[in-house]
Amino acid sequence: SNTCASPALRKFIFYTLGLCSRYGNSYRLTTAVGEKVTFTTAMTPPVTPFLVVTWSFVDSKDDNINIITSSTEDITGPAYTDRITLFRSTGSLELRNLTLHDGGEYNVLIIPDGQVQQKGSCRLEMHVPVSNVTVTVSNTDLVEFNSSVSLSCSSSGSSLSFLWLNGSSEVTASDRVQFTDGNSTLTVINVTRYDQGPFRCRVSNPVSDGTSDPVNLSISFGPENINLTPSPSEEWYDEGSDISLICSADSRPAALFYWFLNGSLLSDTGAELINIQMSQSGNYSCRAFNNKTLRYETSQVSAVTALGVTISSPAAVLIEDKSSTNLTCEASGSISSTVWMKDGKSLYSSNRVSFSVDNRVVFIQPVHSSDRGTYQCQASNPVSTMTAAFNLTVNFGPHNVSIIGPSAAPLGQRVTLQCTAESVPPANFSWMFNGKETPVNNSVYIIEMLGAENTGNYTCLARNMVTTLENSTVLNLKGKKN
């Protein structure tokens, strides 16, 4: 049992729901509001009842207040009616429904029959239990090394002590960590990513404790430790290979990646090189950007070399009989021979087609509609053979304009006229009837019900908007009786 008595009366022992401890030469009892306390003496019940048992209370103003005086009758103080029980045989006292005002010094006086009076005292400390522990944060959206944050802890209760936890570890003061307002406020200066939490505030007093819900901080950092890795990793790649360039960086939030080829920003943000061509060879790098920290970091350079063959041609719009062009076979490495094909067949020189001395260039002067199609360049050396293809477009026409439809049809019948023409790009069409323009401007002219007024000459005019040429044809439509 816990002892709570004056040095002069050690045989008085007090038990309580709280804690009774000795401080120097005095005894102190600690308990919570709303609880009850029982002071139980070690006095043996006498044969003859005690003459007098008196309990009194000294409040914060040093006023001595009677709790109960029991002799031939019981005199109970007004503040203790229905709150106390005196055990007359031992002089013990139970005090219930404790409030903050019950804190102070309690004294007991017992006068046994025919014996010396006995005295004892104990100080009762009252506390409000800890409850409603909450943490508020000045800012949860933080940038590493730039931002500071304050966490404030509040709680109901009395005589509160505050302790801060980061995860399961106690937070201690340092050059970046400060405690103010009796440790109820935690300030972290120039936060780092390791300050994200979860933070908890643990509040305690001599009778209870409580812990807040966890609070996590969002701390943006990076990018850093950027790395660029090609997959697969090769010294060179065959043209047509698929390559993945993988860029990684430590960053929160996730970094945005931008890609560069030979120092120039690429239009897309991906690094999947599908069917790689020689023109895509060069030094690749990536740049990671964090839109919260506004910081960026650029990777090392990764050289990508594609070996292969390509066909190039001057970027121009080719018009039949007006334009000329050339096709150049460009190959990486040493080339011992070059063979040209068109639409899968060998290409030979003619009055319009000629070759350079090394056979790497084809000249077509002028182009004809028959020159359109797929050209192939097959470049060979003693080790390998590589082939490239190029689609050549020649704009021509319109040629061979014709109208598909009847030249005579029964009156009252639906008649459809279809105009066709050989043309690249496809021709635009318009129609005339008996020399007058009609609102029809597509390749199909429909007469819902043929009448005498619909018979006559239908002219289809085809126009090529690139060659600026036009051609027409006429169909004489006659009506016949059923």
GROMACS .gro file of C-alpha atoms in nm:
model
  482
    1SER     CA    1   0.000   0.000   0.000
    2ASN     CA    2   0.099   0.366  -0.048
    3THR     CA    3   0.171   0.560   0.272
    4CYS     CA    4   0.036   0.909   0.312
    5ALA     CA    5   0.088   1.036   0.671
    6SER     CA    6   0.272   1.292   0.871
    7PRO     CA    7   0.612   1.196   1.008
    8ALA     CA    8   0.460   1.211   1.353
    9LEU     CA    9   0.192   0.951   1.272
   10ARG     CA   10   0.344   0.684   1.051
   11LYS     CA   11   0.077   0.432   1.134
   12PHE     CA   12  -0.184   0.624   0.929
   13ILE     CA   13  -0.188   0.466   0.584
   14PHE     CA   14  -0.395   0.611   0.300
   15TYR     CA   15  -0.512   0.421  -0.008
   16THR     CA   16  -0.647   0.588  -0.316
   17LEU     CA   17  -0.728   0.525  -0.677
   18GLY     CA   18  -0.452   0.772  -0.758
   19LEU     CA   19  -0.092   0.781  -0.647
   20CYS     CA   20   0.029   0.873  -0.303
   21SER     CA   21   0.401   0.949  -0.282
   22ARG     CA   22   0.630   1.103  -0.029
   23TYR     CA   23   0.797   1.435  -0.114
   24GLY     CA   24   1.054   1.519   0.151
   25ASN     CA   25   0.879   1.529   0.486
   26SER     CA   26   0.525   1.561   0.341
   27TYR     CA   27   0.292   1.319   0.167
   28ARG     CA   28   0.113   1.390  -0.156
   29LEU     CA   29  -0.181   1.218  -0.321
   30THR     CA   30  -0.260   1.261  -0.691
   31THR     CA   31  -0.589   1.172  -0.855
   32ALA     CA   32  -0.832   1.277  -1.125
   33VAL     CA   33  -1.148   1.483  -1.139
   34GLY     CA   34  -1.456   1.265  -1.112
   35GLU     CA   35  -1.281   0.986  -0.923
   36LYS     CA   36  -1.310   0.897  -0.552
   37VAL     CA   37  -1.045   0.867  -0.285
   38THR     CA   38  -1.046   0.662   0.034
   39PHE     CA   39  -0.819   0.752   0.326
   40THR     CA   40  -0.786   0.431   0.524
   41THR     CA   41  -0.605   0.451   0.856
   42ALA     CA   42  -0.412   0.169   1.014
   43MET     CA   43  -0.594   0.221   1.342
   44THR     CA   44  -0.731  -0.096   1.497
   45PRO     CA   45  -1.099  -0.065   1.586
   46PRO     CA   46  -1.099   0.004   1.961
   47VAL     CA   47  -1.309  -0.168   2.223
   48THR     CA   48  -1.446   0.170   2.320
   49PRO     CA   49  -1.529   0.392   2.020
   50PHE     CA   50  -1.313   0.692   1.948
   51LEU     CA   51  -1.433   0.996   2.134
   52VAL     CA   52  -1.379   1.228   1.837
   53VAL     CA   53  -1.290   1.183   1.470
   54THR     CA   54  -1.241   1.505   1.276
   55TRP     CA   55  -1.148   1.551   0.910
   56SER     CA   56  -1.069   1.900   0.780
   57PHE     CA   57  -0.949   2.055   0.454
   58VAL     CA   58  -0.712   2.350   0.400
   59ASP     CA   59  -0.794   2.514   0.066
   60SER     CA   60  -0.581   2.737  -0.158
   61LYS     CA   61  -0.667   3.038   0.061
   62ASP     CA   62  -0.541   2.858   0.373
   63ASP     CA   63  -0.892   2.841   0.509
   64ASN     CA   64  -0.948   2.540   0.734
   65ILE     CA   65  -1.280   2.384   0.631
   66ASN     CA   66  -1.458   2.119   0.832
   67ILE     CA   67  -1.535   1.808   0.634
   68ILE     CA   68  -1.685   1.610   0.920
   69THR     CA   69  -1.661   1.615   1.298
   70SER     CA   70  -1.794   1.304   1.460
   71SER     CA   71  -1.839   1.269   1.833
   72THR     CA   72  -2.177   1.223   1.995
   73GLU     CA   73  -2.318   1.349   1.667
   74ASP     CA   74  -2.188   1.403   1.312
   75ILE     CA   75  -2.140   1.758   1.181
   76THR     CA   76  -2.079   1.749   0.803
   77GLY     CA   77  -1.960   2.050   0.607
   78PRO     CA   78  -2.212   2.176   0.344
   79ALA     CA   79  -1.975   2.106   0.055
   80TYR     CA   80  -1.947   1.740   0.157
   81THR     CA   81  -2.308   1.638   0.205
   82ASP     CA   82  -2.370   1.313   0.016
   83ARG     CA   83  -2.005   1.309  -0.093
   84ILE     CA   84  -1.840   1.139   0.204
   85THR     CA   85  -1.857   0.825   0.410
   86LEU     CA   86  -1.684   0.812   0.749
   87PHE     CA   87  -1.586   0.471   0.877
   88ARG     CA   88  -1.618   0.548   1.249
   89SER     CA   89  -1.448   0.236   1.377
   90THR     CA   90  -1.114   0.316   1.206
   91GLY     CA   91  -1.146   0.685   1.130
   92SER     CA   92  -1.117   0.620   0.754
   93LEU     CA   93  -1.286   0.861   0.509
   94GLU     CA   94  -1.414   0.815   0.156
   95LEU     CA   95  -1.453   1.129  -0.061
   96ARG     CA   96  -1.643   1.100  -0.389
   97ASN     CA   97  -1.715   1.304  -0.705
   98LEU     CA   98  -1.385   1.485  -0.683
   99THR     CA   99  -1.346   1.830  -0.840
  100LEU     CA  100  -1.051   2.060  -0.894
  101HIS     CA  101  -1.153   2.250  -0.581
  102ASP     CA  102  -1.089   1.940  -0.372
  103GLY     CA  103  -0.716   1.983  -0.415
  104GLY     CA  104  -0.534   2.084  -0.095
  105GLU     CA  105  -0.427   1.958   0.245
  106TYR     CA  106  -0.637   1.705   0.438
  107ASN     CA  107  -0.595   1.667   0.814
  108VAL     CA  108  -0.733   1.404   1.046
  109LEU     CA  109  -0.761   1.422   1.428
  110ILE     CA  110  -0.858   1.113   1.627
  111ILE     CA  111  -0.907   1.119   2.007
  112PRO     CA  112  -0.917   0.765   2.144
  113ASP     CA  113  -1.081   0.698   2.480
  114GLY     CA  114  -0.815   0.733   2.746
  115GLN     CA  115  -0.528   0.771   2.496
  116VAL     CA  116  -0.327   1.050   2.338
  117GLN     CA  117  -0.489   1.215   2.036
  118GLN     CA  118  -0.350   1.124   1.697
  119LYS     CA  119  -0.300   1.355   1.398
  120GLY     CA  120  -0.217   1.299   1.033
  121SER     CA  121  -0.209   1.500   0.707
  122CYS     CA  122  -0.181   1.449   0.334
  123ARG     CA  123  -0.189   1.683   0.037
  124LEU     CA  124  -0.433   1.593  -0.239
  125GLU     CA  125  -0.351   1.712  -0.591
  126MET     CA  126  -0.636   1.716  -0.841
  127HIS     CA  127  -0.601   1.696  -1.218
  128VAL     CA  128  -0.836   1.703  -1.514
  129PRO     CA  129  -0.771   1.391  -1.731
  130VAL     CA  130  -0.614   1.438  -2.074
  131SER     CA  131  -0.865   1.431  -2.362
  132ASN     CA  132  -0.923   1.559  -2.715
  133VAL     CA  133  -0.557   1.567  -2.817
  134THR     CA  134  -0.535   1.726  -3.164
  135VAL     CA  135  -0.257   1.857  -3.387
  136THR     CA  136  -0.293   2.145  -3.632
  137VAL     CA  137  -0.034   2.217  -3.901
  138SER     CA  138   0.055   2.555  -4.045
  139ASN     CA  139   0.122   2.409  -4.389
  140THR     CA  140   0.123   2.053  -4.523
  141ASP     CA  141   0.246   2.132  -4.877
  142LEU     CA  142   0.619   2.184  -4.832
  143VAL     CA  143   0.936   2.203  -5.041
  144GLU     CA  144   1.256   2.044  -4.914
  145PHE     CA  145   1.520   2.294  -4.789
  146ASN     CA  146   1.287   2.587  -4.865
  147SER     CA  147   0.988   2.549  -4.633
  148SER     CA  148   0.936   2.558  -4.258
  149VAL     CA  149   0.636   2.423  -4.069
  150SER     CA  150   0.482   2.453  -3.724
  151LEU     CA  151   0.273   2.181  -3.558
  152SER     CA  152   0.060   2.291  -3.265
  153CYS     CA  153  -0.078   2.045  -3.011
  154SER     CA  154  -0.390   2.119  -2.806
  155SER     CA  155  -0.560   1.913  -2.538
  156SER     CA  156  -0.811   1.928  -2.260
  157GLY     CA  157  -0.676   1.859  -1.912
  158SER     CA  158  -0.459   2.017  -1.645
  159SER     CA  159  -0.085   2.027  -1.571
  160LEU     CA  160  -0.011   1.906  -1.922
  161SER     CA  161   0.324   1.784  -2.051
  162PHE     CA  162   0.390   1.748  -2.425
  163LEU     CA  163   0.606   1.498  -2.612
  164TRP     CA  164   0.641   1.477  -2.992
  165LEU     CA  165   0.696   1.158  -3.191
  166ASN     CA  166   0.808   1.111  -3.551
  167GLY     CA  167   0.703   0.757  -3.625
  168SER     CA  168   0.807   0.569  -3.314
  169SER     CA  169   1.102   0.797  -3.231
  170GLU     CA  170   1.093   1.092  -2.995
  171VAL     CA  171   1.157   1.429  -3.160
  172THR     CA  172   1.441   1.619  -2.996
  173ALA     CA  173   1.553   1.979  -3.034
  174SER     CA  174   1.830   2.065  -3.282
  175ASP     CA  175   1.940   2.353  -3.501
  176ARG     CA  176   1.638   2.285  -3.723
  177VAL     CA  177   1.389   2.165  -3.461
  178GLN     CA  178   1.248   2.406  -3.203
  179PHE     CA  179   0.995   2.366  -2.920
  180THR     CA  180   0.790   2.658  -2.788
  181ASP     CA  181   0.479   2.721  -2.576
  182GLY     CA  182   0.580   2.462  -2.319
  183ASN     CA  183   0.668   2.209  -2.592
  184SER     CA  184   0.313   2.224  -2.729
  185THR     CA  185   0.440   2.377  -3.056
  186LEU     CA  186   0.696   2.200  -3.275
  187THR     CA  187   0.867   2.403  -3.547
  188VAL     CA  188   1.083   2.241  -3.816
  189ILE     CA  189   1.298   2.482  -4.016
  190ASN     CA  190   1.406   2.401  -4.373
  191VAL     CA  191   1.230   2.066  -4.383
  192THR     CA  192   1.386   1.760  -4.542
  193ARG     CA  193   1.214   1.455  -4.691
  194TYR     CA  194   1.275   1.269  -4.364
  195ASP     CA  195   1.046   1.511  -4.180
  196GLN     CA  196   0.732   1.377  -4.345
  197GLY     CA  197   0.613   1.194  -4.031
  198PRO     CA  198   0.381   1.055  -3.921
  199PHE     CA  199   0.395   1.306  -3.633
  200ARG     CA  200   0.202   1.243  -3.312
  201CYS     CA  201   0.166   1.456  -3.002
  202ARG     CA  202   0.161   1.267  -2.670
  203VAL     CA  203   0.010   1.464  -2.382
  204SER     CA  204   0.030   1.350  -2.020
  205ASN     CA  205  -0.033   1.465  -1.666
  206PRO     CA  206   0.004   1.279  -1.337
  207VAL     CA  207  -0.328   1.097  -1.381
  208SER     CA  208  -0.360   1.018  -1.754
  209ASP     CA  209  -0.216   1.053  -2.101
  210GLY     CA  210  -0.340   1.070  -2.460
  211THR     CA  211  -0.198   1.069  -2.812
  212SER     CA  212  -0.317   1.257  -3.119
  213ASP     CA  213  -0.401   1.106  -3.454
  214PRO     CA  214  -0.099   1.087  -3.688
  215VAL     CA  215  -0.022   1.385  -3.911
  216ASN     CA  216   0.175   1.340  -4.233
  217LEU     CA  217   0.353   1.620  -4.414
  218SER     CA  218   0.377   1.631  -4.792
  219ILE     CA  219   0.735   1.732  -4.865
  220SER     CA  220   0.831   1.781  -5.229
  221PHE     CA  221   1.193   1.713  -5.318
  222GLY     CA  222   1.422   1.646  -5.611
  223PRO     CA  223   1.474   1.561  -5.882
  224GLU     CA  224   1.811   1.409  -5.809
  225ASN     CA  225   2.013   1.096  -5.889
  226ILE     CA  226   1.889   1.106  -6.248
  227ASN     CA  227   1.995   0.815  -6.466
  228LEU     CA  228   1.943   0.731  -6.833
  229THR     CA  229   1.963   0.366  -6.940
  230PRO     CA  230   1.906   0.232  -7.295
  231SER     CA  231   1.743  -0.110  -7.326
  232PRO     CA  232   1.885  -0.317  -7.476
  233SER     CA  233   2.227  -0.163  -7.420
  234GLU     CA  234   2.432  -0.200  -7.741
  235GLU     CA  235   2.725  -0.024  -7.906
  236TRP     CA  236   2.512   0.012  -8.222
  237TYR     CA  237   2.168  -0.097  -8.341
  238ASP     CA  238   2.040  -0.234  -8.668
  239GLU     CA  239   1.805   0.003  -8.843
  240GLY     CA  240   1.451  -0.106  -8.766
  241SER     CA  241   1.533  -0.209  -8.409
  242ASP     CA  242   1.314  -0.109  -8.113
  243ILE     CA  243   1.493   0.070  -7.828
  244SER     CA  244   1.366   0.192  -7.491
  245LEU     CA  245   1.542   0.481  -7.322
  246ILE     CA  246   1.460   0.461  -6.951
  247CYS     CA  247   1.504   0.774  -6.742
  248SER     CA  248   1.467   0.765  -6.365
  249ALA     CA  249   1.509   1.019  -6.085
  250ASP     CA  250   1.433   1.050  -5.715
  251SER     CA  251   1.152   1.303  -5.697
  252ARG     CA  252   0.827   1.386  -5.517
  253PRO     CA  253   0.595   1.440  -5.685
  254ALA     CA  254   0.705   1.225  -5.977
  255ALA     CA  255   0.922   1.421  -6.217
  256LEU     CA  256   0.821   1.522  -6.566
  257PHE     CA  257   1.074   1.403  -6.823
  258TYR     CA  258   1.186   1.591  -7.135
  259TRP     CA  259   1.401   1.433  -7.402
  260PHE     CA  260   1.682   1.583  -7.606
  261LEU     CA  261   1.863   1.464  -7.917
  262ASN     CA  262   2.200   1.630  -7.978
  263GLY     CA  263   2.094   1.905  -7.735
  264SER     CA  264   1.765   1.983  -7.911
  265LEU     CA  265   1.433   1.927  -7.735
  266LEU     CA  266   1.226   1.650  -7.889
  267SER     CA  267   0.859   1.720  -7.954
  268ASP     CA  268   0.729   1.414  -7.772
  269THR     CA  269   0.799   1.313  -7.413
  270GLY     CA  270   0.840   0.942  -7.480
  271ALA     CA  271   1.159   0.753  -7.535
  272GLU     CA  272   1.034   0.449  -7.719
  273LEU     CA  273   1.234   0.435  -8.040
  274ILE     CA  274   1.027   0.203  -8.256
  275ASN     CA  275   1.174   0.090  -8.588
  276ILE     CA  276   1.471   0.323  -8.541
  277GLN     CA  277   1.616   0.490  -8.849
  278MET     CA  278   1.960   0.631  -8.917
  279SER     CA  279   1.821   0.983  -8.889
  280GLN     CA  280   1.745   0.910  -8.523
  281SER     CA  281   2.108   0.836  -8.439
  282GLY     CA  282   2.280   1.076  -8.200
  283ASN     CA  283   2.334   1.169  -7.836
  284TYR     CA  284   2.020   1.131  -7.626
  285SER     CA  285   1.968   1.285  -7.281
  286CYS     CA  286   1.672   1.341  -7.054
  287ARG     CA  287   1.584   1.623  -6.817
  288ALA     CA  288   1.373   1.566  -6.507
  289PHE     CA  289   1.160   1.857  -6.384
  290ASN     CA  290   0.964   1.882  -6.058
  291ASN     CA  291   0.674   2.125  -6.092
  292LYS     CA  292   0.655   2.170  -5.714
  293THR     CA  293   1.018   2.238  -5.630
  294LEU     CA  294   1.072   2.404  -5.971
  295ARG     CA  295   1.406   2.225  -5.989
  296TYR     CA  296   1.547   2.018  -6.272
  297GLU     CA  297   1.839   1.787  -6.339
  298THR     CA  298   1.979   1.659  -6.669
  299SER     CA  299   2.109   1.308  -6.724
  300GLN     CA  300   2.431   1.190  -6.876
  301VAL     CA  301   2.441   1.152  -7.255
  302SER     CA  302   2.363   0.814  -7.411
  303ALA     CA  303   2.487   0.762  -7.768
  304VAL     CA  304   2.250   0.573  -8.000
  305THR     CA  305   2.385   0.470  -8.339
  306ALA     CA  306   2.153   0.308  -8.595
  307LEU     CA  307   2.312   0.125  -8.887
  308GLY     CA  308   2.104   0.098  -9.204
  309VAL     CA  309   2.010   0.242  -9.538
  310THR     CA  310   1.763   0.516  -9.633
  311ILE     CA  311   1.639   0.683  -9.949
  312SER     CA  312   1.612   1.060  -9.955
  313SER     CA  313   1.451   1.286 -10.210
  314PRO     CA  314   1.414   1.664 -10.234
  315ALA     CA  315   1.094   1.772 -10.062
  316ALA     CA  316   0.889   1.893 -10.355
  317VAL     CA  317   0.548   1.853 -10.515
  318LEU     CA  318   0.600   1.663 -10.838
  319ILE     CA  319   0.375   1.734 -11.136
  320GLU     CA  320   0.372   1.514 -11.443
  321ASP     CA  321   0.582   1.641 -11.732
  322LYS     CA  322   0.670   1.958 -11.538
  323SER     CA  323   0.890   1.837 -11.252
  324SER     CA  324   1.213   1.643 -11.214
  325THR     CA  325   1.350   1.465 -10.909
  326ASN     CA  326   1.625   1.240 -10.780
  327LEU     CA  327   1.643   0.960 -10.523
  328THR     CA  328   1.960   0.915 -10.315
  329CYS     CA  329   2.053   0.591 -10.141
  330GLU     CA  330   2.224   0.675  -9.812
  331ALA     CA  331   2.383   0.392  -9.614
  332SER     CA  332   2.595   0.371  -9.302
  333GLY     CA  333   2.926   0.188  -9.322
  334SER     CA  334   3.115   0.092  -9.634
  335ILE     CA  335   2.899  -0.002  -9.937
  336SER     CA  336   3.037  -0.214 -10.221
  337SER     CA  337   2.729  -0.222 -10.447
  338THR     CA  338   2.389  -0.056 -10.486
  339VAL     CA  339   2.091  -0.202 -10.676
  340TRP     CA  340   1.769  -0.011 -10.755
  341MET     CA  341   1.422  -0.161 -10.792
  342LYS     CA  342   1.073  -0.021 -10.854
  343ASP     CA  343   0.760  -0.203 -10.743
  344GLY     CA  344   0.967  -0.518 -10.691
  345LYS     CA  345   1.127  -0.514 -11.037
  346SER     CA  346   1.474  -0.404 -11.145
  347LEU     CA  347   1.498  -0.038 -11.246
  348TYR     CA  348   1.681   0.039 -11.569
  349SER     CA  349   1.794   0.361 -11.734
  350SER     CA  350   1.580   0.515 -12.010
  351ASN     CA  351   1.541   0.844 -12.192
  352ARG     CA  352   1.403   0.988 -11.865
  353VAL     CA  353   1.579   0.772 -11.599
  354SER     CA  354   1.956   0.782 -11.535
  355PHE     CA  355   2.198   0.684 -11.257
  356SER     CA  356   2.501   0.844 -11.093
  357VAL     CA  357   2.844   0.690 -11.148
  358ASP     CA  358   2.838   0.508 -10.812
  359ASN     CA  359   2.474   0.405 -10.873
  360ARG     CA  360   2.363   0.567 -10.547
  361VAL     CA  361   2.147   0.836 -10.713
  362VAL     CA  362   1.855   0.793 -10.956
  363PHE     CA  363   1.760   1.094 -11.172
  364ILE     CA  364   1.412   1.117 -11.328
  365GLN     CA  365   1.372   1.401 -11.582
  366PRO     CA  366   1.085   1.482 -11.616
  367VAL     CA  367   0.854   1.268 -11.402
  368HIS     CA  368   0.562   1.082 -11.555
  369SER     CA  369   0.257   0.929 -11.391
  370SER     CA  370   0.410   0.588 -11.456
  371ASP     CA  371   0.702   0.685 -11.228
  372ARG     CA  372   0.489   0.680 -10.916
  373GLY     CA  373   0.531   0.375 -10.692
  374THR     CA  374   0.770   0.216 -10.442
  375TYR     CA  375   1.143   0.245 -10.507
  376GLN     CA  376   1.389   0.018 -10.330
  377CYS     CA  377   1.760   0.064 -10.272
  378GLN     CA  378   1.957  -0.249 -10.186
  379ALA     CA  379   2.302  -0.164 -10.044
  380SER     CA  380   2.552  -0.445  -9.990
  381ASN     CA  381   2.898  -0.503  -9.851
  382PRO     CA  382   3.083  -0.831  -9.787
  383VAL     CA  383   2.916  -0.860  -9.443
  384SER     CA  384   2.551  -0.770  -9.494
  385THR     CA  385   2.280  -0.643  -9.726
  386MET     CA  386   2.035  -0.368  -9.627
  387THR     CA  387   1.727  -0.250  -9.814
  388ALA     CA  388   1.534   0.077  -9.794
  389ALA     CA  389   1.205   0.174  -9.958
  390PHE     CA  390   1.060   0.507 -10.072
  391ASN     CA  391   0.713   0.585 -10.206
  392LEU     CA  392   0.726   0.839 -10.487
  393THR     CA  393   0.412   1.041 -10.555
  394VAL     CA  394   0.359   1.208 -10.893
  395ASN     CA  395   0.064   1.444 -10.932
  396PHE     CA  396  -0.109   1.413 -11.269
  397GLY     CA  397  -0.436   1.439 -11.449
  398PRO     CA  398  -0.718   1.445 -11.471
  399HIS     CA  399  -0.697   1.193 -11.757
  400ASN     CA  400  -0.960   0.972 -11.920
  401VAL     CA  401  -1.264   1.153 -11.785
  402SER     CA  402  -1.575   0.944 -11.845
  403ILE     CA  403  -1.942   0.927 -11.742
  404ILE     CA  404  -2.081   0.590 -11.641
  405GLY     CA  405  -2.456   0.577 -11.701
  406PRO     CA  406  -2.724   0.513 -11.965
  407SER     CA  407  -2.745   0.723 -12.277
  408ALA     CA  408  -3.119   0.656 -12.286
  409ALA     CA  409  -3.362   0.568 -12.007
  410PRO     CA  410  -3.742   0.526 -11.970
  411LEU     CA  411  -3.927   0.837 -11.865
  412GLY     CA  412  -4.021   0.833 -11.496
  413GLN     CA  413  -3.719   0.618 -11.400
  414ARG     CA  414  -3.446   0.713 -11.152
  415VAL     CA  415  -3.116   0.774 -11.336
  416THR     CA  416  -2.766   0.782 -11.180
  417LEU     CA  417  -2.464   0.924 -11.364
  418GLN     CA  418  -2.114   0.851 -11.224
  419CYS     CA  419  -1.815   1.059 -11.337
  420THR     CA  420  -1.463   0.907 -11.314
  421ALA     CA  421  -1.113   1.034 -11.392
  422GLU     CA  422  -0.755   0.922 -11.346
  423SER     CA  423  -0.602   1.185 -11.120
  424VAL     CA  424  -0.356   1.232 -10.830
  425PRO     CA  425  -0.471   1.381 -10.607
  426PRO     CA  426  -0.836   1.281 -10.675
  427ALA     CA  427  -1.016   1.528 -10.896
  428ASN     CA  428  -1.292   1.766 -10.792
  429PHE     CA  429  -1.610   1.734 -11.002
  430SER     CA  430  -1.882   1.968 -11.120
  431TRP     CA  431  -2.172   1.923 -11.364
  432MET     CA  432  -2.338   2.123 -11.641
  433PHE     CA  433  -2.670   2.050 -11.810
  434ASN     CA  434  -2.721   2.176 -12.161
  435GLY     CA  435  -2.435   2.422 -12.110
  436LYS     CA  436  -2.562   2.561 -11.777
  437GLU     CA  437  -2.401   2.509 -11.437
  438THR     CA  438  -2.580   2.288 -11.186
  439PRO     CA  439  -2.546   2.284 -10.803
  440VAL     CA  440  -2.403   1.931 -10.813
  441ASN     CA  441  -2.031   1.935 -10.719
  442ASN     CA  442  -1.946   1.570 -10.663
  443SER     CA  443  -1.885   1.270 -10.886
  444VAL     CA  444  -2.248   1.148 -10.883
  445TYR     CA  445  -2.543   1.316 -11.056
  446ILE     CA  446  -2.885   1.171 -10.966
  447ILE     CA  447  -3.212   1.233 -11.151
  448GLU     CA  448  -3.488   1.112 -10.921
  449MET     CA  449  -3.752   1.088 -11.197
  450LEU     CA  450  -3.652   1.131 -11.560
  451GLY     CA  451  -3.877   1.365 -11.752
  452ALA     CA  452  -3.855   1.527 -12.092
  453GLU     CA  453  -3.715   1.837 -11.925
  454ASN     CA  454  -3.421   1.626 -11.792
  455THR     CA  455  -3.304   1.499 -12.127
  456GLY     CA  456  -3.009   1.658 -12.299
  457ASN     CA  457  -2.633   1.698 -12.266
  458TYR     CA  458  -2.471   1.632 -11.926
  459THR     CA  459  -2.115   1.759 -11.896
  460CYS     CA  460  -1.880   1.637 -11.620
  461LEU     CA  461  -1.585   1.869 -11.550
  462ALA     CA  462  -1.291   1.721 -11.354
  463ARG     CA  463  -1.032   1.952 -11.194
  464ASN     CA  464  -0.698   1.870 -11.027
  465MET     CA  465  -0.622   2.138 -10.767
  466VAL     CA  466  -0.247   2.058 -10.767
  467THR     CA  467  -0.173   2.027 -11.139
  468THR     CA  468  -0.435   2.301 -11.207
  469LEU     CA  469  -0.547   2.097 -11.508
  470GLU     CA  470  -0.907   2.015 -11.599
  471ASN     CA  471  -1.080   1.788 -11.848
  472SER     CA  472  -1.443   1.720 -11.930
  473THR     CA  473  -1.670   1.476 -12.111
  474VAL     CA  474  -2.032   1.490 -12.232
  475LEU     CA  475  -2.312   1.234 -12.217
  476ASN     CA  476  -2.627   1.288 -12.422
  477LEU     CA  477  -2.916   1.145 -12.221
  478LYS     CA  478  -3.235   1.065 -12.408
  479GLY     CA  479  -3.573   0.963 -12.277
  480LYS     CA  480  -3.775   0.675 -12.412
  481LYS     CA  481  -4.133   0.571 -12.355
  482ASN     CA  482  -4.210   0.256 -12.163
   0.00000   0.00000   0.00000
